Short mmCIF file of C-alpha atoms and ligand atoms in Angstrom, two decimals:
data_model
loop_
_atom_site.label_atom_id
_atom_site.label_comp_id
_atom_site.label_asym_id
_atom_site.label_seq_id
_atom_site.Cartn_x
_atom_site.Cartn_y
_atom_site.Cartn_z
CA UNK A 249 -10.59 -2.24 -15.51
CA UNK A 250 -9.55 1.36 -15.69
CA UNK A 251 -9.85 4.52 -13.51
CA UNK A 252 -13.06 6.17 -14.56
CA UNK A 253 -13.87 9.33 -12.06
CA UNK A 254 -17.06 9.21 -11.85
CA UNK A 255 -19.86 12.05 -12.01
CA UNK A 256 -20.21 12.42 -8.80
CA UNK A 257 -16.78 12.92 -7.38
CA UNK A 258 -15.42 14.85 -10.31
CA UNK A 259 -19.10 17.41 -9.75
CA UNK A 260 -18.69 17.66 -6.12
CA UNK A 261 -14.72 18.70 -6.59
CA UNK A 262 -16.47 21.26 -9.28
CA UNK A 263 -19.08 22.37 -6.87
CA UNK A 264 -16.46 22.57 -4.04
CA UNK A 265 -14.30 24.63 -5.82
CA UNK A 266 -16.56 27.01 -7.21
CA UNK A 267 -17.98 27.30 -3.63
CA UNK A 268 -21.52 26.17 -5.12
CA UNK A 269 -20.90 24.00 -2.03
CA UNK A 270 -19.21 25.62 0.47
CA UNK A 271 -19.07 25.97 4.54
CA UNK A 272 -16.25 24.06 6.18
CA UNK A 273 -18.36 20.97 7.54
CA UNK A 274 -20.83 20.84 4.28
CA UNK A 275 -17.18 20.21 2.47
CA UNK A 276 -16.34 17.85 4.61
CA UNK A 277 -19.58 15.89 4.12
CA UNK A 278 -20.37 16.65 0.74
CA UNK A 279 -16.93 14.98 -0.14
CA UNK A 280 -17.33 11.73 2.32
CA UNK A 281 -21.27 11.69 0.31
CA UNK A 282 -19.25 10.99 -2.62
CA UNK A 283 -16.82 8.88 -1.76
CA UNK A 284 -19.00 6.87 -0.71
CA UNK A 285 -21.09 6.84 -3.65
CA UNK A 286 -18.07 6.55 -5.83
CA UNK A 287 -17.71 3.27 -3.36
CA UNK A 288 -21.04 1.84 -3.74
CA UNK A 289 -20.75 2.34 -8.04
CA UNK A 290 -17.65 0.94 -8.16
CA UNK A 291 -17.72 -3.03 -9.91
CA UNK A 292 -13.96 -3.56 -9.55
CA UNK A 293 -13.12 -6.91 -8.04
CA UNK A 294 -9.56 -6.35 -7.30
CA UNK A 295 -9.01 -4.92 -3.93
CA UNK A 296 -5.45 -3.52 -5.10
CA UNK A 297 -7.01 -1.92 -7.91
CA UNK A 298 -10.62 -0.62 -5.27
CA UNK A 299 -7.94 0.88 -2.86
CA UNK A 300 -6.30 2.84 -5.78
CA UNK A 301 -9.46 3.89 -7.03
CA UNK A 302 -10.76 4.98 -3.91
CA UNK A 303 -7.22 6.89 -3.13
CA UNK A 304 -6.99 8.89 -6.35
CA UNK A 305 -10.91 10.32 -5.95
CA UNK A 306 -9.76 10.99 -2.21
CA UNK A 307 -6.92 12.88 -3.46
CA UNK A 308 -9.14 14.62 -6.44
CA UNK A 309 -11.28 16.02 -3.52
CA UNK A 310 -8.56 17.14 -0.83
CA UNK A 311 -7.43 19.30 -3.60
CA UNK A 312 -10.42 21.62 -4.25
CA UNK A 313 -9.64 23.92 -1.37
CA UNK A 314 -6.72 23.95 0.78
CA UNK A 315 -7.51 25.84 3.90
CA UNK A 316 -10.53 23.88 5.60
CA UNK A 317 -9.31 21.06 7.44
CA UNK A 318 -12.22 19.65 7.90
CA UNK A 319 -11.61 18.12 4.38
CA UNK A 320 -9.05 16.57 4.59
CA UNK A 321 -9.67 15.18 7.92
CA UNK A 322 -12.73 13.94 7.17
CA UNK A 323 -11.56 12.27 4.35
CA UNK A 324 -8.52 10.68 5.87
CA UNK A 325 -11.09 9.73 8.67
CA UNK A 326 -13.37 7.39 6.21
CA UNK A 327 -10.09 6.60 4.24
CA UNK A 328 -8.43 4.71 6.96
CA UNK A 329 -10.77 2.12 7.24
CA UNK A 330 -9.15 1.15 3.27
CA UNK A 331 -5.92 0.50 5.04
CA UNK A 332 -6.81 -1.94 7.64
CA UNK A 333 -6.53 -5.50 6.65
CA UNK A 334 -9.68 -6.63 4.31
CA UNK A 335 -9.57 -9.36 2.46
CA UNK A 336 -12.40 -8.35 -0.39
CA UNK A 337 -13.91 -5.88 -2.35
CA UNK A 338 -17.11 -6.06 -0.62
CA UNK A 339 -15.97 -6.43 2.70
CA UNK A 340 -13.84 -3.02 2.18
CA UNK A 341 -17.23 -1.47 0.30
CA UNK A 342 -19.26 -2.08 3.23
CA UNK A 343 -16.77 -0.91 6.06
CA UNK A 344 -16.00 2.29 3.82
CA UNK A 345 -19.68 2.73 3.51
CA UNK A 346 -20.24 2.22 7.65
CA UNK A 347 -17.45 4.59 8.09
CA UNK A 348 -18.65 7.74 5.57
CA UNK A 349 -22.21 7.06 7.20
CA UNK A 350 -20.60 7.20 10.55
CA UNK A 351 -18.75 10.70 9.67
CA UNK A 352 -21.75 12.41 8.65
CA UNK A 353 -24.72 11.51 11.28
CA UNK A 354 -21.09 12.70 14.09
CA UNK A 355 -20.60 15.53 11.87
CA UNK A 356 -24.43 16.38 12.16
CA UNK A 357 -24.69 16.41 15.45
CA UNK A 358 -21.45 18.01 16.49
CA UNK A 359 -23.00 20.76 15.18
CA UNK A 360 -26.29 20.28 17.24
CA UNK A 361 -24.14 19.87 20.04
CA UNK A 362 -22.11 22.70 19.49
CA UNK A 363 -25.61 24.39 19.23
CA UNK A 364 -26.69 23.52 23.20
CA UNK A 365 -22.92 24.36 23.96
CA UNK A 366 -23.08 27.92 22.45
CA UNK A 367 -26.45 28.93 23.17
CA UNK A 368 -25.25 29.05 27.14
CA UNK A 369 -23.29 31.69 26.47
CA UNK A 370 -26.06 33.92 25.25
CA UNK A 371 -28.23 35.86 27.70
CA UNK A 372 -31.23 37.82 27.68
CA UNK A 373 -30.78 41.46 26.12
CA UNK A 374 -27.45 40.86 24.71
CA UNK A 375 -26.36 41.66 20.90
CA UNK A 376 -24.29 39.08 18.90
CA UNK A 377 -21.60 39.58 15.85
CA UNK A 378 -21.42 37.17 13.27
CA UNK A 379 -19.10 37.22 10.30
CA UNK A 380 -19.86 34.96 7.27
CA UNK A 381 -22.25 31.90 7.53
CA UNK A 382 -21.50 29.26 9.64
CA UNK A 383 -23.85 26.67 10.35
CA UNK A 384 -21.64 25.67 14.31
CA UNK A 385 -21.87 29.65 15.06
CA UNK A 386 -25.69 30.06 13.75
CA UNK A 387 -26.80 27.44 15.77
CA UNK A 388 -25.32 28.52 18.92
CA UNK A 389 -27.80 31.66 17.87
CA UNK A 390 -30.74 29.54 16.67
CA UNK A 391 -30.70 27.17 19.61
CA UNK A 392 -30.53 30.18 22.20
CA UNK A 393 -33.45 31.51 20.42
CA UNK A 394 -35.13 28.04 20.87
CA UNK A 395 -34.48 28.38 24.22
CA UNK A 396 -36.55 31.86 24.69
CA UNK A 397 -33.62 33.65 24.66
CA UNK A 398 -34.22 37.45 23.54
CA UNK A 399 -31.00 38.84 21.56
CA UNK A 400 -30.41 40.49 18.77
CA UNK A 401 -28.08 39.88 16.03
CA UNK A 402 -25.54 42.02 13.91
CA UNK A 403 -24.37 40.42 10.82
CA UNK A 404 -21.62 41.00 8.14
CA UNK A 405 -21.66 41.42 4.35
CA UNK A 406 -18.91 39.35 4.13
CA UNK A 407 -17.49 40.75 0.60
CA UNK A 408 -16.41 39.30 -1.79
CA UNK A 409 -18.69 36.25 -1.47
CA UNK A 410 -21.57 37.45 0.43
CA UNK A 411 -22.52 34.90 2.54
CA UNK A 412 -23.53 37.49 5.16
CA UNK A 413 -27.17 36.99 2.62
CA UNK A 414 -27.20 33.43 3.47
CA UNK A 415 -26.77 33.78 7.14
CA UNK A 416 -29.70 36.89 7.43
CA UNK A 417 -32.09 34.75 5.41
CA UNK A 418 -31.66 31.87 8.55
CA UNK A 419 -31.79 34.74 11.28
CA UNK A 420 -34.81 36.50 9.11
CA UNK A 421 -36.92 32.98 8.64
CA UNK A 422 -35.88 32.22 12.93
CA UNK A 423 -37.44 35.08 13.70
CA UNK A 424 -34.16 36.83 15.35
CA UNK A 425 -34.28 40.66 15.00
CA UNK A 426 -30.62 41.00 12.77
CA UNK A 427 -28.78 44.60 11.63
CA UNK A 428 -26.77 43.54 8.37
CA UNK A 429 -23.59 45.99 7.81
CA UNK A 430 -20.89 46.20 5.68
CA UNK A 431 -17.86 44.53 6.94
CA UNK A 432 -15.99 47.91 7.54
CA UNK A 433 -18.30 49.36 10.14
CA UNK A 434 -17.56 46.32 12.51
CA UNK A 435 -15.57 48.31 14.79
CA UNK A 436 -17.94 51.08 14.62
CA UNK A 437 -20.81 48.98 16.14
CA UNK A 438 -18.46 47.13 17.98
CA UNK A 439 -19.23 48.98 21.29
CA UNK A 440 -23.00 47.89 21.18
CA UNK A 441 -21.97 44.24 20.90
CA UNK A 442 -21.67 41.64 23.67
CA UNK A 443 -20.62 38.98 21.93
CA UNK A 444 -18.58 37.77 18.56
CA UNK A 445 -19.78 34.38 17.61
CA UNK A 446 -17.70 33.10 14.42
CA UNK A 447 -17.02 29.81 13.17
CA UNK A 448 -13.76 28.02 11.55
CA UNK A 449 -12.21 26.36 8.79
CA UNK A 450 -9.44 25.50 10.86
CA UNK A 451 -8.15 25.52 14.40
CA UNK A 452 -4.36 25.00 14.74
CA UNK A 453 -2.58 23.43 17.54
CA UNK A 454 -1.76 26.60 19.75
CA UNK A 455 -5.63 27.29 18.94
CA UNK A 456 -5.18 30.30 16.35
CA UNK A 457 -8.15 30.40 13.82
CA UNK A 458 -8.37 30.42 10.53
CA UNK A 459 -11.93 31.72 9.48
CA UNK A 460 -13.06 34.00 6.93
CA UNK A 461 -11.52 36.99 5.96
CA UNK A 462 -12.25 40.02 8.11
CA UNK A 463 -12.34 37.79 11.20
CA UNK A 464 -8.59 38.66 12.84
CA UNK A 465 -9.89 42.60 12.37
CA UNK A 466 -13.29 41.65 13.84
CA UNK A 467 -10.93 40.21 16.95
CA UNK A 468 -8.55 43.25 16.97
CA UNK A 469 -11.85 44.88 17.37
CA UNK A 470 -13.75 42.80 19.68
CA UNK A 471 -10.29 42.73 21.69
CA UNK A 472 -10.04 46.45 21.83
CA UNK A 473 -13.74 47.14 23.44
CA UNK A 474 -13.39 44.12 26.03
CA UNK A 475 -16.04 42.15 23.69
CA UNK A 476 -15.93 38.53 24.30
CA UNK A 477 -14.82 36.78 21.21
CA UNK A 478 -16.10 33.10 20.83
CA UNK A 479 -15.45 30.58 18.08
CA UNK A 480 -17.90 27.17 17.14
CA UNK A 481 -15.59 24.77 15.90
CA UNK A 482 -16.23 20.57 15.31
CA UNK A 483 -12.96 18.93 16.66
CA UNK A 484 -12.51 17.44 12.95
CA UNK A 485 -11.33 21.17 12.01
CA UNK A 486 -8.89 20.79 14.50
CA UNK A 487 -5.18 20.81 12.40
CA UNK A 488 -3.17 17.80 13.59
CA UNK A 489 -0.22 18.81 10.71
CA UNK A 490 0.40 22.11 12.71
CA UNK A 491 2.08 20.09 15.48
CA UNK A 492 4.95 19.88 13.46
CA UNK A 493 5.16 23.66 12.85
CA UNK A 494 2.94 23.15 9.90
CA UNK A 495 1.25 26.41 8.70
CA UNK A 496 -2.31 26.42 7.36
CA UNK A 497 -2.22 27.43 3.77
CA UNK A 498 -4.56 30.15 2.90
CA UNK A 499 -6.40 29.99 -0.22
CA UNK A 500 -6.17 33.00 -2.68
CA UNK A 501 -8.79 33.10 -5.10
CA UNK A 502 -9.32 34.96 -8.52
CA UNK A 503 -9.14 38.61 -8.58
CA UNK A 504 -12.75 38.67 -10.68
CA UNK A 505 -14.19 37.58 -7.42
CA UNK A 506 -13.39 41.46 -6.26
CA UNK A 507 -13.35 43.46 -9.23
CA UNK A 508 -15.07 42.12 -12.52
CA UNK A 509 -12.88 41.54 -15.57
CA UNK A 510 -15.16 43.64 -17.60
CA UNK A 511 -13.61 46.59 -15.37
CA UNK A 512 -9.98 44.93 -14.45
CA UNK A 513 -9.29 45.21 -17.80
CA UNK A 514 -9.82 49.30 -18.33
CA UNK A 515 -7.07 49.35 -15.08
CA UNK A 516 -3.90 48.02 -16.32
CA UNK A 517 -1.71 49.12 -13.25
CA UNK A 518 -4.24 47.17 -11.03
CA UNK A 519 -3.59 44.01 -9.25
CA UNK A 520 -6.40 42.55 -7.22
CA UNK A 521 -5.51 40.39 -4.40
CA UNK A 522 -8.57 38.04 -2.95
CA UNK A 523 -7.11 36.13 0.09
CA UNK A 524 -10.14 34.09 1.45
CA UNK A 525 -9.36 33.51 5.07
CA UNK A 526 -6.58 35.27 7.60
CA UNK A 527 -5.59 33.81 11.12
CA UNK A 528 -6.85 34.88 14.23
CA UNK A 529 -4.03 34.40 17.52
CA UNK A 530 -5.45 32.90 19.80
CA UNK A 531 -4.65 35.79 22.30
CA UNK A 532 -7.78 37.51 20.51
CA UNK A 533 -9.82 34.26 21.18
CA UNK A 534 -11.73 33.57 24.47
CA UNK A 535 -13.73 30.17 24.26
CA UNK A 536 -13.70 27.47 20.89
CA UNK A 537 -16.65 25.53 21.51
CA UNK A 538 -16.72 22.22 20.09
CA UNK A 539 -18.95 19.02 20.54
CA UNK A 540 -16.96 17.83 23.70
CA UNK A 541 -17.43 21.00 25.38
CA UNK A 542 -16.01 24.76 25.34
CA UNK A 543 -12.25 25.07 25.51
CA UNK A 544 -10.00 27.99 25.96
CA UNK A 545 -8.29 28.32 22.49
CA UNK A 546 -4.83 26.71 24.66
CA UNK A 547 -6.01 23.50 24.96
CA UNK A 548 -6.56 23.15 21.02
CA UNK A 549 -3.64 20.10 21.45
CA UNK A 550 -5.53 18.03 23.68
CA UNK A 551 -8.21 18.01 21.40
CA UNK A 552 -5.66 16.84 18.49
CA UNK A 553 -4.53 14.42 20.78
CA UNK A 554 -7.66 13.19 22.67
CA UNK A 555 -10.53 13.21 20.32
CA UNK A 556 -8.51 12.81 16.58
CA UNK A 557 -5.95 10.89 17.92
CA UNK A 558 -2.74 12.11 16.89
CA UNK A 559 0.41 12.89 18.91
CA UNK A 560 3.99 14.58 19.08
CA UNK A 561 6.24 11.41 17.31
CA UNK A 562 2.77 9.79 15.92
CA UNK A 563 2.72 11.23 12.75
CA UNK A 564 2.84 8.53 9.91
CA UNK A 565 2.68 5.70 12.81
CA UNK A 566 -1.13 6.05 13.31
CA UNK A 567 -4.07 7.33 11.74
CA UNK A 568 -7.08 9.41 13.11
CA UNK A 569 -9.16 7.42 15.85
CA UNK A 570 -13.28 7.21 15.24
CA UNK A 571 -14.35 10.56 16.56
CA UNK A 572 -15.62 9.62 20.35
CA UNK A 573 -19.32 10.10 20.27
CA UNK A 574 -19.09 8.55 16.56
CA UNK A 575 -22.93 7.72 16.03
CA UNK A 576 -21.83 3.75 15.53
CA UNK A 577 -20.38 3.56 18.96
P1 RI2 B 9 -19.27 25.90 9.10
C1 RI2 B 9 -16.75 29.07 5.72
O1 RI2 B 9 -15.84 29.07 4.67
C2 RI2 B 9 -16.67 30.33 6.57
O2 RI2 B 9 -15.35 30.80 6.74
C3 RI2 B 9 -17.26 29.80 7.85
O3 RI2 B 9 -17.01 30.64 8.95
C4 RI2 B 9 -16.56 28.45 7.94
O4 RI2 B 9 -16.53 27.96 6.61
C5 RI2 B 9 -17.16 27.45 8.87
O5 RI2 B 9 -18.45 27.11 8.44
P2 RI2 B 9 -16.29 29.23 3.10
O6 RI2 B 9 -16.53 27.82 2.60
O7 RI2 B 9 -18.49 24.64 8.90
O8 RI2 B 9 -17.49 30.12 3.02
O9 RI2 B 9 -19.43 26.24 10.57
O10 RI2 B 9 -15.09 29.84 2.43
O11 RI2 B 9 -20.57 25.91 8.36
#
């Protein structure tokens, strides 16, 4: 029988790429969802022929976006369990299916986790920065505010893609009193603010951040009036490739994103540039909080090593171990 990409994978790659689904751990899950349902469709008998299958709609997805690591991690996470020895179809379905279930539920309550880890830092009185929407960083806010904590909330416009809409209509409907502003009078409020909670699309090995664009000038900011700058990262966005001096790519979208054609077109000398993301050292960064607890941004290689399992000399001799409070275990 022949390849056939079905709906759901080649949609979800659509989706993912248009950012109709977007936010680094919804990509992550949304691509494991279908895999797995690409899995459980699937009638070959032919485990040769299943594996290939399964490896070319793994590749289809990694491809959508290349800066959030959480995709590809997660996928090589539920992937793996393909390369072990099975000895049928429905043995691998089932594993495969155990595994993307297993990623999801941990992925899920990471961010719960990271939630209770985040919402310590947060004290009475105190006024909180966030740039785009990220469901780790929001909950840090949403479980403090659980908690009785009283703070209020400044958050961005996040231009091109305004996300900063999505992430006041979830501090609006919490009840958390929230100033929106346009990205470029961050460093003007900057002196009111306690706090800068952002998430990540990726953490790199000497713990610099890659998060949305606008976030390294939030730091520069937060770093220049002695704000404390804090990060809510799941260890799966943790970069093992950057151990070998790999860089992060950073995605560039389409110009029309920033200036519609309609008008692009009446400016002939005009190049738009739309990077989506921009690094953050790690100098700039006091605490990445993650499910196994907070971390200053130098430890971002034990995490690699500890909790996805890879290592200095490891690379192509192992593959990512089961995240440690995997929701099978
Ligand atoms: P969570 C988003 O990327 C934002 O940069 C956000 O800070 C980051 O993913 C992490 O989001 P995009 O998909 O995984 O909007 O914490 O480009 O939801």
């Amino acid at each position: 029988m022949y390849y056939v990409q079905p709906m759901l994978v080649t949609d979800t790659a659509e989706k993912i790429k248009k950012m109709e689904i977007r936010g680094a751990g919804r990509i992550a899950r949304a691509a494991v969802t279908a895999l797995k349902e690409h899995s459980d469709t699937l009638s070959l008998k032919d485990l040769a022929e299943y594996r290939k299958e399964m490896s070319n709609a793994a590749d289809l997805l990694i491809a959508t976006r290349p800066t959030a690591v959480s995709l590809p991690n997660a996928v090589h996470l539920v992937m793996r369990t393909l390369s072990r020895e099975i000895h049928s179809v429905s043995t691998a379905k089932e594993e495969f299916a155990r595994a993307c279930e297993s990623f999801i539920c941990t992925s899920e309550s990471a961010v719960q986790r990271i939630g209770e880890v985040g919402a310590r830092h947060i004290r009475d009185g105190e006024v909180v920065l966030t740039h785009c929407n990220s469901e780790a960083a929001l909950e840090c806010l949403l479980d403090a505010h659980r908690n009785g904590v009283n703070f209020t909330v400044y958050a961005t416009e996040v231009r091109p893609g305004n996300q900063g809409l999505l992430t006041i209509k979830i501090l609006n409907d919490a009840g958390i009193p929230t100033t929106y502003i346009v990205d470029s009078a961050v460093r003007y409020f900057m002196k009111e603010v306690d706090r800068v909670i952002v998430g990540a699309d990726a953490v790199s090995v000497n713990g610099a951040v890659v998060n949305k664009i606008g976030t390294s000038q939030i730091a520069l900011a937060a770093h220049e009036a002695r704000t404390s700058f804090l990060v809510a990262a799941e260890t799966y966005k943790f970069a093992p490739r950057t151990i070998l001096g790999e860089f992060i790519e950073i995605e560039e979208r389409d110009g029309s994103e920033v200036l519609p054609d309609t008008i692009a077109k009446t400016l002939p000398h005009i190049t738009v540039r739309n990077p989506v993301f921009d690094v953050t050292p790690p100098e700039y960064v006091d605490l990445i909080m993650t499910e196994e607890g907070a971390i200053p941004p130098q430890m971002a290689y034990i995490i690699i090593r500890d909790y996805l399992g890879w290592e200095i000399g490891d690379f192509g001799a192992r593959q990512f171990n089961p995240l440690t409070n995997n929701c099978f275990n």
